[in-house]
Amino acid sequence: MKVPFYIHNLNDSDSSQVAEVLKTPFLTSGAIGKGVEQQLCEYFQVRNSLLTNSWTNGAIATLLAMDIGPGDEVIVPAQTFIATANVVELLGATPVFVDVNPTTLLLDLEAIKGAITNKTRAVIAVHLYGELCDTPAIYSYLKSRSIRFIEDAAHCFEGEKDGVKPGMHSDAAIFSFYATKNVTCGEGGAVITNDDNLAETIRQTRLHGMSASASERFTNNKYNHWTMKRLGVKANLPDLLASLLPRQIEQIDSWLEKRTYLANRYRELLVNIPVRLQKTSGRSAEHLFPIWVQPNLRDSVIRILNDKNVQVAVNYRSVPTLDYYVEKYGYTKEDFPVSYEWGQGTLSLPFFPTMSTEQQDYVVRSLIEAINEASISEGI
Ligand SMILES: *Cc1c(COP(=O)(O)O)cnc(C)c1O
């Protein structure tokens, strides 16, 4: 049996949506994207939503709109995908890494407090693997200190905890519609915010800092002049890609039922196996299914699983221990021990809503064999 790491749910009805866009004059941002933005506002019950061509560019547009740059510090977790920290670096600000909670693998408010200085302008918390951080507590603390709070919701479209969803308790929540994410159009993203002023500014920083978008420059058959208000990036999502989103957003909650069923099934099958799992509570978006094995076994386990045609990935090795951050800031393994240890032992099992229970049983059987074989060759 061969088990892929991930398979998307797009099909022929989605191709016909793309074909419809090809018939319109503007292939780029227009009516389709506006419709999706409306859909996002309704799903998340927020005032504003802005589609972007990636999480990364959405985050850059958001940080630009917040005037974050050289001399500023932005707190980010050490355990995340590199993009969370890279966007801060790209703007010339300093990412201040904070270690994550050992059981939830999320940023805790107490840890954030310990990293705040008089240069802290923002915090980006990551809802890692789909599990929501405590946004009400974090936001009320940061708000009282005029520090901006951004949610990295790349893993967490459909997550919810105690009635709280992304975007409710923050200045902005940012999503990714990258190829492997729960909602995808290949490359894409969105920023949602209840702050109308911030939304207006992001509308500019999302598109070169221009005062009007392409479709607005040609209204009523007239050309309208535009001006440049501030420095911006090119982060708008073309309608060609946006057309893949409406059906997925409509169906996301039913796909989550399948994800939740499979994730809980994995949890049951792994009960007596020497692996560690992230502690979850509330409704996780169940984006990935990462496990932790002893670090000296991890790479052998991956190799053996690959030999058995089971595709796995590593999400993620601790960001400050990657070459760029080590060379620039001199971080060591000891600086963020929880993220480091998790990053050395973690691997993500194949996980997607259309996965069969036979495939899942095969993955678990293969994992047990891989851990046994690796333990023997390591002399454990
Ligand atoms: C995928 C991902 C990103 C980056 O998303 P892009 O849309 O590829 O820019 C950022 N943060 C996290 C946690 C991610 O998993």
Short mmCIF file of C-alpha atoms and ligand atoms in Angstrom, two decimals:
data_model
loop_
_atom_site.label_atom_id
_atom_site.label_comp_id
_atom_site.label_asym_id
_atom_site.label_seq_id
_atom_site.Cartn_x
_atom_site.Cartn_y
_atom_site.Cartn_z
CA MET A 1 0.00 0.00 0.00
CA LYS A 2 1.12 3.54 -0.73
CA VAL A 3 -0.11 6.35 1.53
CA PRO A 4 0.44 9.95 0.38
CA PHE A 5 1.03 12.69 2.93
CA TYR A 6 -1.82 14.84 1.67
CA ILE A 7 -4.49 14.96 -1.07
CA HIS A 8 -6.64 18.02 -1.79
CA ASN A 9 -10.40 17.88 -2.39
CA LEU A 10 -10.64 19.96 -5.57
CA ASN A 11 -12.55 18.41 -8.48
CA ASP A 12 -14.22 19.07 -11.84
CA SER A 13 -16.80 21.48 -10.41
CA ASP A 14 -13.85 23.63 -9.33
CA SER A 15 -12.33 23.58 -12.83
CA SER A 16 -15.59 24.97 -14.18
CA GLN A 17 -15.35 27.87 -11.71
CA VAL A 18 -11.90 28.72 -13.06
CA ALA A 19 -13.25 28.48 -16.63
CA GLU A 20 -15.94 31.03 -15.75
CA VAL A 21 -13.30 33.54 -14.64
CA LEU A 22 -11.47 33.11 -17.96
CA LYS A 23 -14.52 34.63 -19.65
CA THR A 24 -14.28 37.89 -17.65
CA PRO A 25 -12.05 40.88 -18.59
CA PHE A 26 -10.10 40.99 -15.31
CA LEU A 27 -8.36 37.73 -14.44
CA THR A 28 -6.97 39.38 -11.33
CA SER A 29 -8.79 40.69 -8.23
CA GLY A 30 -12.44 41.52 -8.94
CA ALA A 31 -15.98 40.41 -8.21
CA ILE A 32 -15.16 36.78 -7.34
CA GLY A 33 -12.63 37.78 -4.69
CA LYS A 34 -15.06 40.34 -3.24
CA GLY A 35 -17.64 37.56 -2.91
CA VAL A 36 -15.16 35.33 -1.07
CA GLU A 37 -14.26 38.21 1.26
CA GLN A 38 -17.96 38.57 2.08
CA GLN A 39 -18.17 34.82 2.71
CA LEU A 40 -15.19 35.02 5.09
CA CYS A 41 -16.76 37.94 7.00
CA GLU A 42 -19.87 35.82 7.51
CA TYR A 43 -18.05 32.64 8.48
CA PHE A 44 -15.87 34.39 11.06
CA GLN A 45 -18.42 37.05 12.03
CA VAL A 46 -15.88 39.84 11.45
CA ARG A 47 -16.22 43.29 9.86
CA ASN A 48 -13.44 43.07 7.26
CA SER A 49 -11.65 40.45 5.22
CA LEU A 50 -8.94 40.91 2.58
CA LEU A 51 -7.80 38.13 0.27
CA THR A 52 -4.05 37.93 -0.36
CA ASN A 53 -1.82 35.82 -2.58
CA SER A 54 -0.23 34.08 0.44
CA TRP A 55 -0.14 34.15 4.23
CA THR A 56 3.35 35.57 3.92
CA ASN A 57 2.37 38.53 1.76
CA GLY A 58 -0.76 39.09 3.86
CA ALA A 59 1.43 39.28 6.97
CA ILE A 60 3.86 41.67 5.27
CA ALA A 61 0.95 43.90 4.20
CA THR A 62 -0.40 43.78 7.77
CA LEU A 63 2.95 44.64 9.40
CA LEU A 64 3.47 47.44 6.84
CA ALA A 65 0.01 48.79 7.69
CA MET A 66 1.02 48.75 11.38
CA ASP A 67 4.21 50.73 10.50
CA ILE A 68 6.42 48.01 11.96
CA GLY A 69 10.04 48.24 10.84
CA PRO A 70 13.66 48.72 11.95
CA GLY A 71 14.09 49.14 15.70
CA ASP A 72 10.82 47.33 16.47
CA GLU A 73 10.50 43.92 18.10
CA VAL A 74 7.83 41.37 17.27
CA ILE A 75 7.34 38.33 19.52
CA VAL A 76 6.94 35.00 17.70
CA PRO A 77 6.98 31.36 18.85
CA ALA A 78 10.12 29.30 18.27
CA GLN A 79 7.97 26.33 17.23
CA THR A 80 6.29 27.30 13.96
CA PHE A 81 6.86 27.44 10.21
CA ILE A 82 9.70 29.84 9.30
CA ALA A 83 7.34 32.32 7.58
CA THR A 84 6.04 33.53 10.97
CA ALA A 85 9.49 34.91 11.84
CA ASN A 86 10.67 35.66 8.30
CA VAL A 87 8.04 38.34 7.68
CA VAL A 88 9.37 40.26 10.69
CA GLU A 89 12.96 39.93 9.41
CA LEU A 90 11.93 41.04 5.92
CA LEU A 91 10.61 44.33 7.31
CA GLY A 92 13.87 44.99 9.14
CA ALA A 93 12.26 44.47 12.55
CA THR A 94 13.57 41.92 15.05
CA PRO A 95 11.74 38.64 15.68
CA VAL A 96 11.93 37.85 19.41
CA PHE A 97 11.49 34.11 19.80
CA VAL A 98 9.63 32.68 22.77
CA ASP A 99 9.49 29.01 23.71
CA VAL A 100 6.15 27.21 23.60
CA ASN A 101 4.17 25.39 26.28
CA PRO A 102 5.44 21.77 26.55
CA THR A 103 2.00 20.16 26.35
CA THR A 104 -0.03 22.45 24.04
CA LEU A 105 2.99 23.60 21.97
CA LEU A 106 1.36 27.05 21.86
CA LEU A 107 2.49 30.49 23.09
CA ASP A 108 1.29 31.15 26.64
CA LEU A 109 0.52 34.65 27.91
CA GLU A 110 3.05 34.26 30.76
CA ALA A 111 5.84 33.47 28.28
CA ILE A 112 4.84 36.44 26.13
CA LYS A 113 4.94 38.75 29.18
CA GLY A 114 8.50 37.65 29.90
CA ALA A 115 9.68 38.71 26.43
CA ILE A 116 8.04 42.16 26.26
CA THR A 117 10.41 45.15 26.19
CA ASN A 118 9.79 48.82 25.43
CA LYS A 119 10.51 48.00 21.76
CA THR A 120 7.78 45.33 21.48
CA ARG A 121 5.29 46.49 18.83
CA ALA A 122 3.44 43.26 18.09
CA VAL A 123 2.99 39.57 18.95
CA ILE A 124 2.26 36.89 16.35
CA ALA A 125 0.78 33.78 18.02
CA VAL A 126 0.43 30.58 15.99
CA HIS A 127 -2.56 28.24 16.34
CA LEU A 128 -0.19 25.34 15.77
CA TYR A 129 -1.62 22.27 14.00
CA GLY A 130 -5.13 23.80 14.31
CA GLU A 131 -5.31 24.31 18.10
CA LEU A 132 -6.31 27.84 19.20
CA CYS A 133 -4.13 29.88 21.55
CA ASP A 134 -5.88 31.67 24.42
CA THR A 135 -6.62 34.74 22.30
CA PRO A 136 -9.02 36.51 24.75
CA ALA A 137 -6.38 36.58 27.52
CA ILE A 138 -3.49 37.49 25.21
CA TYR A 139 -5.42 40.22 23.39
CA SER A 140 -6.75 41.97 26.48
CA TYR A 141 -3.25 42.03 28.02
CA LEU A 142 -1.56 43.35 24.86
CA LYS A 143 -4.31 45.86 24.08
CA SER A 144 -3.85 47.54 27.46
CA ARG A 145 -0.17 48.04 26.55
CA SER A 146 -0.81 49.23 22.95
CA ILE A 147 0.95 46.16 21.53
CA ARG A 148 -0.62 44.77 18.35
CA PHE A 149 -1.78 41.15 18.32
CA ILE A 150 -1.75 39.10 15.10
CA GLU A 151 -2.99 35.49 14.88
CA ASP A 152 -1.09 33.18 12.56
CA ALA A 153 -4.16 31.12 11.65
CA ALA A 154 -2.49 29.29 8.73
CA HIS A 155 -3.38 25.99 10.44
CA CYS A 156 -6.64 27.09 11.93
CA PHE A 157 -9.47 28.03 9.63
CA GLU A 158 -12.20 26.04 11.36
CA GLY A 159 -10.83 25.87 14.91
CA GLU A 160 -12.89 27.15 17.83
CA LYS A 161 -12.44 27.20 21.59
CA ASP A 162 -15.14 28.21 24.10
CA GLY A 163 -17.05 29.95 21.29
CA VAL A 164 -13.93 31.86 20.20
CA LYS A 165 -12.81 31.71 16.58
CA PRO A 166 -9.82 33.33 14.84
CA GLY A 167 -10.29 37.06 14.29
CA MET A 168 -12.50 37.69 17.34
CA HIS A 169 -9.79 38.62 19.85
CA SER A 170 -6.90 40.15 17.91
CA ASP A 171 -6.03 43.05 15.65
CA ALA A 172 -5.88 40.66 12.71
CA ALA A 173 -5.93 36.93 11.96
CA ILE A 174 -4.14 35.70 8.86
CA PHE A 175 -4.91 32.50 6.91
CA SER A 176 -2.99 30.56 4.31
CA PHE A 177 -4.61 28.85 1.32
CA TYR A 178 -1.34 27.16 0.33
CA ALA A 179 -1.52 23.75 -1.40
CA THR A 180 -1.61 21.59 1.75
CA LYS A 181 -3.79 23.78 3.97
CA ASN A 182 -7.36 22.81 4.98
CA VAL A 183 -8.77 25.38 2.54
CA THR A 184 -6.57 25.77 -0.54
CA CYS A 185 -6.30 27.44 -3.92
CA GLY A 186 -2.65 26.43 -4.46
CA GLU A 187 -1.28 29.76 -3.23
CA GLY A 188 -3.37 32.28 -1.34
CA GLY A 189 -4.33 33.74 1.99
CA ALA A 190 -6.58 36.20 3.78
CA VAL A 191 -6.43 38.77 6.56
CA ILE A 192 -9.52 39.29 8.72
CA THR A 193 -9.93 42.17 11.16
CA ASN A 194 -12.60 44.05 13.08
CA ASP A 195 -10.47 47.22 12.90
CA ASP A 196 -11.88 49.27 10.00
CA ASN A 197 -8.91 51.67 9.87
CA LEU A 198 -6.43 48.82 9.78
CA ALA A 199 -8.45 47.12 7.02
CA GLU A 200 -8.42 50.31 4.92
CA THR A 201 -4.64 50.60 5.32
CA ILE A 202 -4.07 46.92 4.49
CA ARG A 203 -6.20 47.45 1.37
CA GLN A 204 -3.42 49.86 0.28
CA THR A 205 -0.37 47.95 1.54
CA ARG A 206 -1.78 44.85 -0.19
CA LEU A 207 -1.44 46.59 -3.57
CA HIS A 208 1.69 48.77 -3.91
CA GLY A 209 0.18 51.39 -1.56
CA MET A 210 -2.16 52.49 -4.37
CA SER A 211 -5.38 54.35 -3.62
CA ALA A 212 -7.49 52.23 -6.02
CA SER A 213 -7.46 48.64 -7.26
CA ALA A 214 -7.37 47.73 -10.97
CA SER A 215 -11.13 47.16 -11.21
CA GLU A 216 -11.76 50.49 -9.42
CA ARG A 217 -9.51 52.38 -11.81
CA PHE A 218 -11.91 51.60 -14.66
CA THR A 219 -15.46 52.33 -13.59
CA ASN A 220 -18.36 53.46 -15.80
CA ASN A 221 -16.05 53.15 -18.81
CA LYS A 222 -13.90 55.97 -17.43
CA TYR A 223 -10.31 55.95 -16.35
CA ASN A 224 -9.84 57.24 -12.80
CA HIS A 225 -6.50 58.60 -11.54
CA TRP A 226 -4.96 56.93 -8.53
CA THR A 227 -2.19 58.04 -6.21
CA MET A 228 0.27 56.21 -3.98
CA LYS A 229 -0.51 56.64 -0.28
CA ARG A 230 2.26 54.61 1.34
CA LEU A 231 4.73 51.84 0.58
CA GLY A 232 3.02 48.57 -0.17
CA VAL A 233 3.64 45.06 -1.46
CA LYS A 234 1.93 43.11 -4.27
CA ALA A 235 -0.30 40.79 -2.30
CA ASN A 236 -3.72 40.72 -3.99
CA LEU A 237 -5.27 37.36 -4.91
CA PRO A 238 -6.36 36.92 -8.55
CA ASP A 239 -9.96 35.84 -9.19
CA LEU A 240 -8.60 32.85 -11.11
CA LEU A 241 -7.48 31.40 -7.76
CA ALA A 242 -10.20 32.94 -5.59
CA SER A 243 -12.78 31.04 -7.67
CA LEU A 244 -11.55 27.80 -6.04
CA LEU A 245 -12.48 28.97 -2.55
CA PRO A 246 -16.30 29.40 -2.24
CA ARG A 247 -17.25 25.71 -2.40
CA GLN A 248 -14.49 24.75 0.04
CA ILE A 249 -15.55 27.40 2.55
CA GLU A 250 -19.18 26.25 2.28
CA GLN A 251 -18.18 22.64 2.93
CA ILE A 252 -15.38 23.19 5.43
CA ASP A 253 -17.34 22.14 8.49
CA SER A 254 -18.34 18.80 6.96
CA TRP A 255 -14.71 18.15 5.96
CA LEU A 256 -13.72 18.93 9.55
CA GLU A 257 -15.99 16.11 10.75
CA LYS A 258 -13.93 13.70 8.65
CA ARG A 259 -10.66 15.20 9.90
CA THR A 260 -11.83 14.97 13.52
CA TYR A 261 -12.95 11.36 13.09
CA LEU A 262 -9.59 10.35 11.59
CA ALA A 263 -7.55 12.33 14.13
CA ASN A 264 -9.41 10.75 17.05
CA ARG A 265 -9.01 7.34 15.44
CA TYR A 266 -5.24 7.92 15.18
CA ARG A 267 -5.22 8.96 18.87
CA GLU A 268 -6.95 5.71 19.86
CA LEU A 269 -4.72 3.52 17.70
CA LEU A 270 -1.59 5.16 19.15
CA VAL A 271 -2.55 4.82 22.83
CA ASN A 272 -0.07 2.07 23.70
CA ILE A 273 2.69 3.17 21.36
CA PRO A 274 5.71 5.13 22.65
CA VAL A 275 4.84 8.43 20.97
CA ARG A 276 3.87 11.84 22.37
CA LEU A 277 1.01 13.94 20.99
CA GLN A 278 0.05 17.61 21.26
CA LYS A 279 -2.51 18.17 24.02
CA THR A 280 -5.72 19.52 22.49
CA SER A 281 -8.91 20.95 23.95
CA GLY A 282 -11.76 22.71 22.20
CA ARG A 283 -12.42 22.22 18.49
CA SER A 284 -9.09 21.85 16.70
CA ALA A 285 -8.97 22.47 12.96
CA GLU A 286 -6.95 19.20 12.89
CA HIS A 287 -4.67 20.55 10.19
CA LEU A 288 -1.82 18.06 10.65
CA PHE A 289 -1.27 14.90 12.66
CA PRO A 290 2.18 15.28 14.22
CA ILE A 291 3.63 12.75 16.68
CA TRP A 292 6.87 12.80 18.68
CA VAL A 293 9.26 9.87 18.94
CA GLN A 294 12.60 9.79 20.71
CA PRO A 295 14.90 12.16 18.79
CA ASN A 296 17.59 9.51 18.25
CA LEU A 297 14.97 7.36 16.47
CA ARG A 298 13.19 10.05 14.45
CA ASP A 299 15.20 10.07 11.25
CA SER A 300 15.39 6.25 11.09
CA VAL A 301 11.62 6.04 11.64
CA ILE A 302 11.08 8.46 8.74
CA ARG A 303 13.40 6.45 6.50
CA ILE A 304 11.73 3.13 7.35
CA LEU A 305 8.24 4.62 6.81
CA ASN A 306 9.37 5.98 3.44
CA ASP A 307 10.64 2.47 2.54
CA LYS A 308 7.15 1.19 3.35
CA ASN A 309 5.62 3.83 1.00
CA VAL A 310 4.25 5.96 3.82
CA GLN A 311 4.90 9.66 3.14
CA VAL A 312 5.64 11.78 6.18
CA ALA A 313 6.92 15.32 6.84
CA VAL A 314 8.51 17.26 9.70
CA ASN A 315 6.48 20.23 11.01
CA TYR A 316 8.78 21.79 12.23
CA ARG A 317 12.35 21.91 13.47
CA SER A 318 12.69 24.85 15.89
CA VAL A 319 13.05 28.05 13.82
CA PRO A 320 15.89 29.75 15.82
CA THR A 321 18.05 26.62 15.37
CA LEU A 322 17.94 26.85 11.56
CA ASP A 323 21.15 28.09 9.93
CA TYR A 324 20.03 31.64 9.07
CA TYR A 325 18.84 32.45 12.60
CA VAL A 326 21.83 30.75 14.24
CA GLU A 327 24.26 32.70 12.04
CA LYS A 328 22.49 36.03 12.51
CA TYR A 329 21.55 35.85 16.21
CA GLY A 330 23.78 33.07 17.60
CA TYR A 331 20.97 31.02 19.11
CA THR A 332 21.75 27.62 20.61
CA LYS A 333 19.66 24.50 21.28
CA GLU A 334 19.42 25.47 24.94
CA ASP A 335 17.73 28.81 24.26
CA PHE A 336 14.29 27.35 23.42
CA PRO A 337 14.47 23.80 24.82
CA VAL A 338 10.81 22.81 24.41
CA SER A 339 10.69 23.82 20.73
CA TYR A 340 14.07 22.24 20.13
CA GLU A 341 13.11 18.92 21.69
CA TRP A 342 9.77 18.76 19.89
CA GLY A 343 11.43 19.73 16.61
CA GLN A 344 14.03 16.97 16.95
CA GLY A 345 11.46 14.21 17.60
CA THR A 346 8.42 15.23 15.60
CA LEU A 347 7.10 13.78 12.36
CA SER A 348 3.68 14.27 10.78
CA LEU A 349 1.74 11.19 9.67
CA PRO A 350 -0.29 11.12 6.44
CA PHE A 351 -3.54 12.95 7.12
CA PHE A 352 -6.31 14.18 4.82
CA PRO A 353 -10.13 13.99 4.98
CA THR A 354 -10.51 11.33 2.28
CA MET A 355 -7.98 9.00 3.90
CA SER A 356 -9.42 5.47 4.31
CA THR A 357 -9.32 3.58 7.61
CA GLU A 358 -7.36 0.86 5.76
CA GLN A 359 -4.71 3.43 4.87
CA GLN A 360 -4.69 4.66 8.44
CA ASP A 361 -4.32 1.11 9.83
CA TYR A 362 -1.43 0.54 7.44
CA VAL A 363 0.28 3.76 8.62
CA VAL A 364 -0.04 2.74 12.28
CA ARG A 365 1.20 -0.82 11.62
CA SER A 366 4.13 0.57 9.66
CA LEU A 367 4.89 3.08 12.43
CA ILE A 368 4.98 0.34 15.09
CA GLU A 369 7.36 -1.70 12.93
CA ALA A 370 9.49 1.36 12.20
CA ILE A 371 9.83 2.29 15.89
CA ASN A 372 10.76 -1.33 16.75
CA GLU A 373 13.32 -1.60 13.96
CA ALA A 374 14.82 1.80 14.75
CA SER A 375 15.02 0.99 18.48
CA ILE A 376 16.87 -2.26 17.75
CA SER A 377 19.39 -0.58 15.48
CA GLU A 378 19.90 2.18 18.08
CA GLY A 379 20.37 -0.49 20.78
CA ILE A 380 17.39 0.71 22.87
C1 LIG B 1 1.92 27.61 5.65
C2 LIG B 1 2.23 28.50 6.81
C3 LIG B 1 2.56 29.85 6.65
C4 LIG B 1 2.85 30.45 5.31
O1 LIG B 1 1.79 30.41 4.45
P1 LIG B 1 1.99 30.83 2.89
O2 LIG B 1 0.58 31.00 2.42
O3 LIG B 1 2.70 29.71 2.23
O4 LIG B 1 2.75 32.09 2.88
C5 LIG B 1 2.71 30.64 7.77
N1 LIG B 1 2.59 30.12 9.00
C6 LIG B 1 2.31 28.82 9.21
C7 LIG B 1 2.19 28.32 10.60
C8 LIG B 1 2.15 27.96 8.12
O5 LIG B 1 1.95 26.66 8.31
#
